[in-house]
Short mmCIF file of C-alpha atoms in Angstrom, two decimals:
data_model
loop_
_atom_site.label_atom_id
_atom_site.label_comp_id
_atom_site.label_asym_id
_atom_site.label_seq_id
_atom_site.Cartn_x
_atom_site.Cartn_y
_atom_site.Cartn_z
CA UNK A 1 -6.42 2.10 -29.69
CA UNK A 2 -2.96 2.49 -27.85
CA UNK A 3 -2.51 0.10 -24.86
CA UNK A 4 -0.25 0.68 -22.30
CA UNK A 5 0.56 -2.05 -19.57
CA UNK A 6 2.80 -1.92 -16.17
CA UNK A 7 4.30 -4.34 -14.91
CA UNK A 8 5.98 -5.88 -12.57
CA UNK A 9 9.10 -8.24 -11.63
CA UNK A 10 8.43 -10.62 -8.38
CA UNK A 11 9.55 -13.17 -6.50
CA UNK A 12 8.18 -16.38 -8.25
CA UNK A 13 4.76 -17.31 -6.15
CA UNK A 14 6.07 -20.57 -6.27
CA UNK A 15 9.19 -19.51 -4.16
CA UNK A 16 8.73 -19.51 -0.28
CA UNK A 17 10.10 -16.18 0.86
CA UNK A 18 12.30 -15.81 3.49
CA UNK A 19 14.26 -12.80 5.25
CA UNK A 20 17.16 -11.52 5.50
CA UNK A 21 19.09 -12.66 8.17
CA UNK A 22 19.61 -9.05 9.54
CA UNK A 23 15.89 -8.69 8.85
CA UNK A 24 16.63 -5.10 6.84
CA UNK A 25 14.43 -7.25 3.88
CA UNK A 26 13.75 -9.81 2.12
CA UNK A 27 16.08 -12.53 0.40
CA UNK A 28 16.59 -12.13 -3.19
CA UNK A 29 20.04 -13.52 -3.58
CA UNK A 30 19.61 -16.84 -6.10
CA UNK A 31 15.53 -16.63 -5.90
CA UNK A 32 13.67 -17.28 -8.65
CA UNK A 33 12.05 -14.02 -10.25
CA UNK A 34 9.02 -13.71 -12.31
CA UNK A 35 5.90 -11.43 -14.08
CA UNK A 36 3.90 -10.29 -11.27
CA UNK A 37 0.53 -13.09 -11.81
CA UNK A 38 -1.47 -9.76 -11.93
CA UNK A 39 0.76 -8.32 -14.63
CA UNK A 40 0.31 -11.63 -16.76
CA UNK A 41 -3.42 -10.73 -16.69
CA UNK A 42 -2.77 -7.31 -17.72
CA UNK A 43 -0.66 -8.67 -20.58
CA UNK A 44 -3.07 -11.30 -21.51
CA UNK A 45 -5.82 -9.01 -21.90
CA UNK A 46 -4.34 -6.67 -23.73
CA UNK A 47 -3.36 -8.97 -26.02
CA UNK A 48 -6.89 -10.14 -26.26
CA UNK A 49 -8.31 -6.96 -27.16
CA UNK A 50 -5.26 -6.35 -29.79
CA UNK A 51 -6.26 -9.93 -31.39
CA UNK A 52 -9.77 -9.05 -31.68
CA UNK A 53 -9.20 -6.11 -33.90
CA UNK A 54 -10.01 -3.72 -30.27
CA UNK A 55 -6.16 -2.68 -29.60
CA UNK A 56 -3.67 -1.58 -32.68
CA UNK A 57 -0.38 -1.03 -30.34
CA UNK A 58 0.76 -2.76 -26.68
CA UNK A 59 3.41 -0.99 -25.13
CA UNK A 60 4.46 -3.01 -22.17
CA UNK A 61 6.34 -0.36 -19.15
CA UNK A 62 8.27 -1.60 -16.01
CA UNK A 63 10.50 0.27 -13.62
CA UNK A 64 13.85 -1.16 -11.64
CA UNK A 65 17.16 -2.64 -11.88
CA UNK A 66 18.76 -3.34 -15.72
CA UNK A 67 17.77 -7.06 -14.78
CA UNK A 68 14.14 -6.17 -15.13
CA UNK A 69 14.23 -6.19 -18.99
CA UNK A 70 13.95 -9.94 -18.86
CA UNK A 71 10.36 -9.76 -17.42
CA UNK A 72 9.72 -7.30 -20.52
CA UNK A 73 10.99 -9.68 -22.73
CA UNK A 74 9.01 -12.20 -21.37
CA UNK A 75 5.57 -9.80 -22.11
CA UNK A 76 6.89 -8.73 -25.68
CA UNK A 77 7.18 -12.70 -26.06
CA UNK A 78 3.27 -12.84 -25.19
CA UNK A 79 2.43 -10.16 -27.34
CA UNK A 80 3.34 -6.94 -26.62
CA UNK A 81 4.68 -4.18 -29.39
CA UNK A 82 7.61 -2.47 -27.70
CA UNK A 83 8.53 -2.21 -24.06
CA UNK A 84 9.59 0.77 -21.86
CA UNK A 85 12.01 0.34 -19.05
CA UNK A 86 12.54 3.03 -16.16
CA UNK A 87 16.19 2.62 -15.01
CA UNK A 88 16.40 2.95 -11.17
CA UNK A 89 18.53 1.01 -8.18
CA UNK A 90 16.21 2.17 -5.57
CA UNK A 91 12.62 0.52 -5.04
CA UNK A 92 9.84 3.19 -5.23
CA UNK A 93 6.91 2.82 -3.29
CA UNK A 94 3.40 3.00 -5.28
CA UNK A 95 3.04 6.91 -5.47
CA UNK A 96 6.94 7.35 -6.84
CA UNK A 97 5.81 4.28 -9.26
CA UNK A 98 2.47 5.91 -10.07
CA UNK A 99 4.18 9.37 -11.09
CA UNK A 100 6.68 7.58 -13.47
CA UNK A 101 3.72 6.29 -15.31
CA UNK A 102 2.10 9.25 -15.18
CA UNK A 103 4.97 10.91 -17.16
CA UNK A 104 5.14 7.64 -19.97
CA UNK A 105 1.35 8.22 -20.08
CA UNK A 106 2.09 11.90 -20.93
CA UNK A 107 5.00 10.75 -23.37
CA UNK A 108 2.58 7.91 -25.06
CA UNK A 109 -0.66 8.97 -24.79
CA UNK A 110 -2.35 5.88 -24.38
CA UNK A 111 -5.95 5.09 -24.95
CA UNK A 112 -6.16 2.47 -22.04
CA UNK A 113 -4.00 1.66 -19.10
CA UNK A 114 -4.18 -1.78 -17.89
CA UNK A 115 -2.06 -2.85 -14.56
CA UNK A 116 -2.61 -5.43 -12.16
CA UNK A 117 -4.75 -4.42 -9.21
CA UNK A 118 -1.73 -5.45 -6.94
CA UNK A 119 1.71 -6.86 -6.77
CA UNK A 120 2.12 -9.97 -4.49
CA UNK A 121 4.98 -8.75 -2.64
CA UNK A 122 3.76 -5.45 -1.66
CA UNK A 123 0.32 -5.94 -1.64
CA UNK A 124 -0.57 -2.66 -1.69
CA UNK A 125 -3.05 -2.23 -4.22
CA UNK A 126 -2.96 1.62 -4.73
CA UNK A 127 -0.50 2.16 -7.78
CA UNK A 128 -3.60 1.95 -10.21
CA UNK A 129 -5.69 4.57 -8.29
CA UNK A 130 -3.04 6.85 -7.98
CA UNK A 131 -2.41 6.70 -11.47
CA UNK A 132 -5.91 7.30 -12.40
CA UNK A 133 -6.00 10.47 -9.65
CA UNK A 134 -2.84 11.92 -11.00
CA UNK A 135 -3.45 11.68 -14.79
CA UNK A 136 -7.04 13.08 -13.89
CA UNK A 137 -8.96 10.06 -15.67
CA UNK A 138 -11.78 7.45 -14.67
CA UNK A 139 -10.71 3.95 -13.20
CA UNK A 140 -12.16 0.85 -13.24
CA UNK A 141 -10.56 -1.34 -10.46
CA UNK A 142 -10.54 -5.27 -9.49
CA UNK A 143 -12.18 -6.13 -13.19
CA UNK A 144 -13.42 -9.03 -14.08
CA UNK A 145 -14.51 -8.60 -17.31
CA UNK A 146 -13.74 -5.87 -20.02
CA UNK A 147 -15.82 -4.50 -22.72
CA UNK A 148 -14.80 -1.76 -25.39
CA UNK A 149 -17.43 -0.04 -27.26
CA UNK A 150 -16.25 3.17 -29.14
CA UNK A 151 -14.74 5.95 -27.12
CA UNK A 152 -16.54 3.83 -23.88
CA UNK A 153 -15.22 1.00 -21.86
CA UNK A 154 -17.36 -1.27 -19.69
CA UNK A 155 -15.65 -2.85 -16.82
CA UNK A 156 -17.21 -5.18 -14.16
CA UNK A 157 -15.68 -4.95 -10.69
CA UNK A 158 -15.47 -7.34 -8.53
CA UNK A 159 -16.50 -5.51 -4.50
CA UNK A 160 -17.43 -7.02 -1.73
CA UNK A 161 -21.26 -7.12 -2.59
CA UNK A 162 -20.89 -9.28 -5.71
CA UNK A 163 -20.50 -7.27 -9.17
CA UNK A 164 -20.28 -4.07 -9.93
CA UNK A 165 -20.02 -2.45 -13.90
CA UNK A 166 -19.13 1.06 -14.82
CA UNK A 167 -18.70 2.66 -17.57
CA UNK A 168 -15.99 4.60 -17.81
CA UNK A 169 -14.74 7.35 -21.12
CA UNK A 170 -11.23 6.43 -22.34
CA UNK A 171 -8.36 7.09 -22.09
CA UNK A 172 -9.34 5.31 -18.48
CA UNK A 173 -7.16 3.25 -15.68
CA UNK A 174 -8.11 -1.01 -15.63
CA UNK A 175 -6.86 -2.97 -12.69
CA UNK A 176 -6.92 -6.48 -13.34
CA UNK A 177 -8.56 -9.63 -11.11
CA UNK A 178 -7.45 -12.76 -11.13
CA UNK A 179 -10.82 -14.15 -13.02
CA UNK A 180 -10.52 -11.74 -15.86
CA UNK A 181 -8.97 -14.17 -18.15
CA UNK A 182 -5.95 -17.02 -17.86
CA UNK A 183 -2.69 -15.80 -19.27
CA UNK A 184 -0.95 -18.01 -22.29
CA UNK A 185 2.19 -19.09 -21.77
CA UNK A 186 5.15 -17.83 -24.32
CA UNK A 187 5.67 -20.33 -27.19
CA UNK A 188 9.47 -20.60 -28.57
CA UNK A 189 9.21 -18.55 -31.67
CA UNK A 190 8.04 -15.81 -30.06
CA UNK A 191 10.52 -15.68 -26.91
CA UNK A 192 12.96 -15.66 -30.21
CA UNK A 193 11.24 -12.67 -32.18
CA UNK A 194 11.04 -10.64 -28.51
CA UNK A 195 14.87 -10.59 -28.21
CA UNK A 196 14.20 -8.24 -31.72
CA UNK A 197 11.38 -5.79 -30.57
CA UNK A 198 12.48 -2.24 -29.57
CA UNK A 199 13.36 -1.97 -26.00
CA UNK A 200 13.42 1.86 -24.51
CA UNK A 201 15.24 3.01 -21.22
CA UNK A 202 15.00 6.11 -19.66
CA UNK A 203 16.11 7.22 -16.06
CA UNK A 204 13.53 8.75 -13.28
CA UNK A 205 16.08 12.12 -14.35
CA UNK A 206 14.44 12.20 -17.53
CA UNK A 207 10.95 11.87 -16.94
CA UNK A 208 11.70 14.48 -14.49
CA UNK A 209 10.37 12.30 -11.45
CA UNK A 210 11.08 12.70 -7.67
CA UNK A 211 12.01 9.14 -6.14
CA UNK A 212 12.61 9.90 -2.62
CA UNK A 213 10.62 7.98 -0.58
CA UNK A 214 8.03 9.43 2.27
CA UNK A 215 7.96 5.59 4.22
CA UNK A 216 10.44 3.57 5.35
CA UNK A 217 10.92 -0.33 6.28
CA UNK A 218 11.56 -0.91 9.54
CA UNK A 219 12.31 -5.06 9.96
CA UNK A 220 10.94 -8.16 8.00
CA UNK A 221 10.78 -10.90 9.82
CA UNK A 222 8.62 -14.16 9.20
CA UNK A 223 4.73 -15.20 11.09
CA UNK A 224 4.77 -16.88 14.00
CA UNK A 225 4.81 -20.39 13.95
CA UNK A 226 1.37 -22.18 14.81
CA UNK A 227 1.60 -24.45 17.67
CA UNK A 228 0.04 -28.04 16.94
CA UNK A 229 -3.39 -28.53 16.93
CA UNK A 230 -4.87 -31.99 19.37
CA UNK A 231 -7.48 -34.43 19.13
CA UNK A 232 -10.43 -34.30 21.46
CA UNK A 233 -12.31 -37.41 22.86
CA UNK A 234 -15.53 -35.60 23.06
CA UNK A 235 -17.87 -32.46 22.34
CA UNK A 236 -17.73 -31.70 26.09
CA UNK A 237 -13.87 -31.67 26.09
CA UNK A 238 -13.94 -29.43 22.99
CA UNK A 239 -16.20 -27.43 24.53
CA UNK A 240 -14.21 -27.22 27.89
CA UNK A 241 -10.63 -26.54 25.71
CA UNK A 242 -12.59 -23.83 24.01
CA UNK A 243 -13.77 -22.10 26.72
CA UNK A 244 -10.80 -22.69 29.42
CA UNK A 245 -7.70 -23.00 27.27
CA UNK A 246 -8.40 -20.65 24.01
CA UNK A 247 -11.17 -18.31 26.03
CA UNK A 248 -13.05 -17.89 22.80
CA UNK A 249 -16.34 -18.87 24.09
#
């Protein structure tokens, strides 16, 4: 079974973010960058399913700038076969993102496609869907657990309601939740032997791919700043802030 896996380069979730000081976007200039956490999981379970005999190939795919090939490095250093970069300057939005995989999906014909159900600086949680829609296959969304039995994959979802499993017919669409496993971390040797796997780039040109984007960003600017809370001598003066001061009862 072929195994394809997106993912995704992101501002370290240790880094606090901050904007621009013209507010056109965010500051990237000397942040750290990482593996999207929901990638990781993506890459972690494929490799899981390649190490129990389940997966034969893990082709990890990521589209951006040429800088992105380190966060492909860094998933052929976890496990992953051979990697696939899209080439582009511009940032596509989650249906321009979801029609270059469709066209590697076309180009690789993979068995299973496992992403991340969302990426933590978008948040958008759609790219997986869309994928599914476009290349006409079943999904199987925030999944918790994955189980492969013959041409048949059994995910359980994680909704609102508690759990959820489906069974889906490959090839089939897997977006990843955080409890579906706990990525490794990338020992020495293999960071070494990952600097040696095949690397392939192609452009949005030759996957024949329209970027242009339908939405545009307006301003980014950071919360408001909570004001202090107060201590309160008493129930009643609780009570009394409550109902004077915040008007919530």
């Amino acid at each position: 079974m072929k195994v394809l896996v997106a993912i995704k380069r992101v501002v370290d979730y240790n880094v606090k973010v901050r904007p621009k000081a013209d507010g056109s976007d965010v500051e990237l200039n000397n942040v750290k960058m990482s593996l999207n956490p929901f990638c990781e999981i993506a890459v972690e379970e494929a490799v899981r399913l390649k190490e129990a005999g389940t997966a034969s190939e893990i082709i990890a795919v990521s589209i951006g700038p040429k800088v992105v090939q380190e966060q492909l490095r860094t998933a052929l250093a976890l496990g992953a076969d051979r990697a696939i970069m899209v080439e582009t300057d511009s940032e596509p939005q989650p249906l321009g993102v979801a029609k270059l995989l469709k066209a590697i999906v076309d180009k690789e014909s993979p068995d299973l496609i496992i992403l991340g159900k969302q990426s933590i600086d978008g948040d958008n949680n759609q790219t997986g869907q869309m994928l599914a829609a476009l290349a006409g296959i079943g999904q199987g969304t925030f999944a918790s657990n994955i189980e492969v039995a013959d041409s048949t994959l059994n995910v359980t979802r994680e909704v609102d309601g508690g759990l959820q499993t489906v069974t889906l017919t490959l090839p089939a669409v897997v977006t990843t939740d955080l409890r579906l496993n706990e990525p490794r971390y990338a020992s020495l040797p293999n960071i070494m032997k990952a600097k040696k796997k095949p690397l392939d780039i192609f452009t949005p040109d030759d996957l024949a791919v329209n970027l242009t984007n339908t939405v545009s960003m307006i301003k980014v600017e950071p919360p408001a700043e909570r004001q202090a809370g107060i201590k309160v001598a008493s129930v009643d003066e609780l009570v009394e802030k409550l109902k004077n001061e915040a008007k919530v009862i």
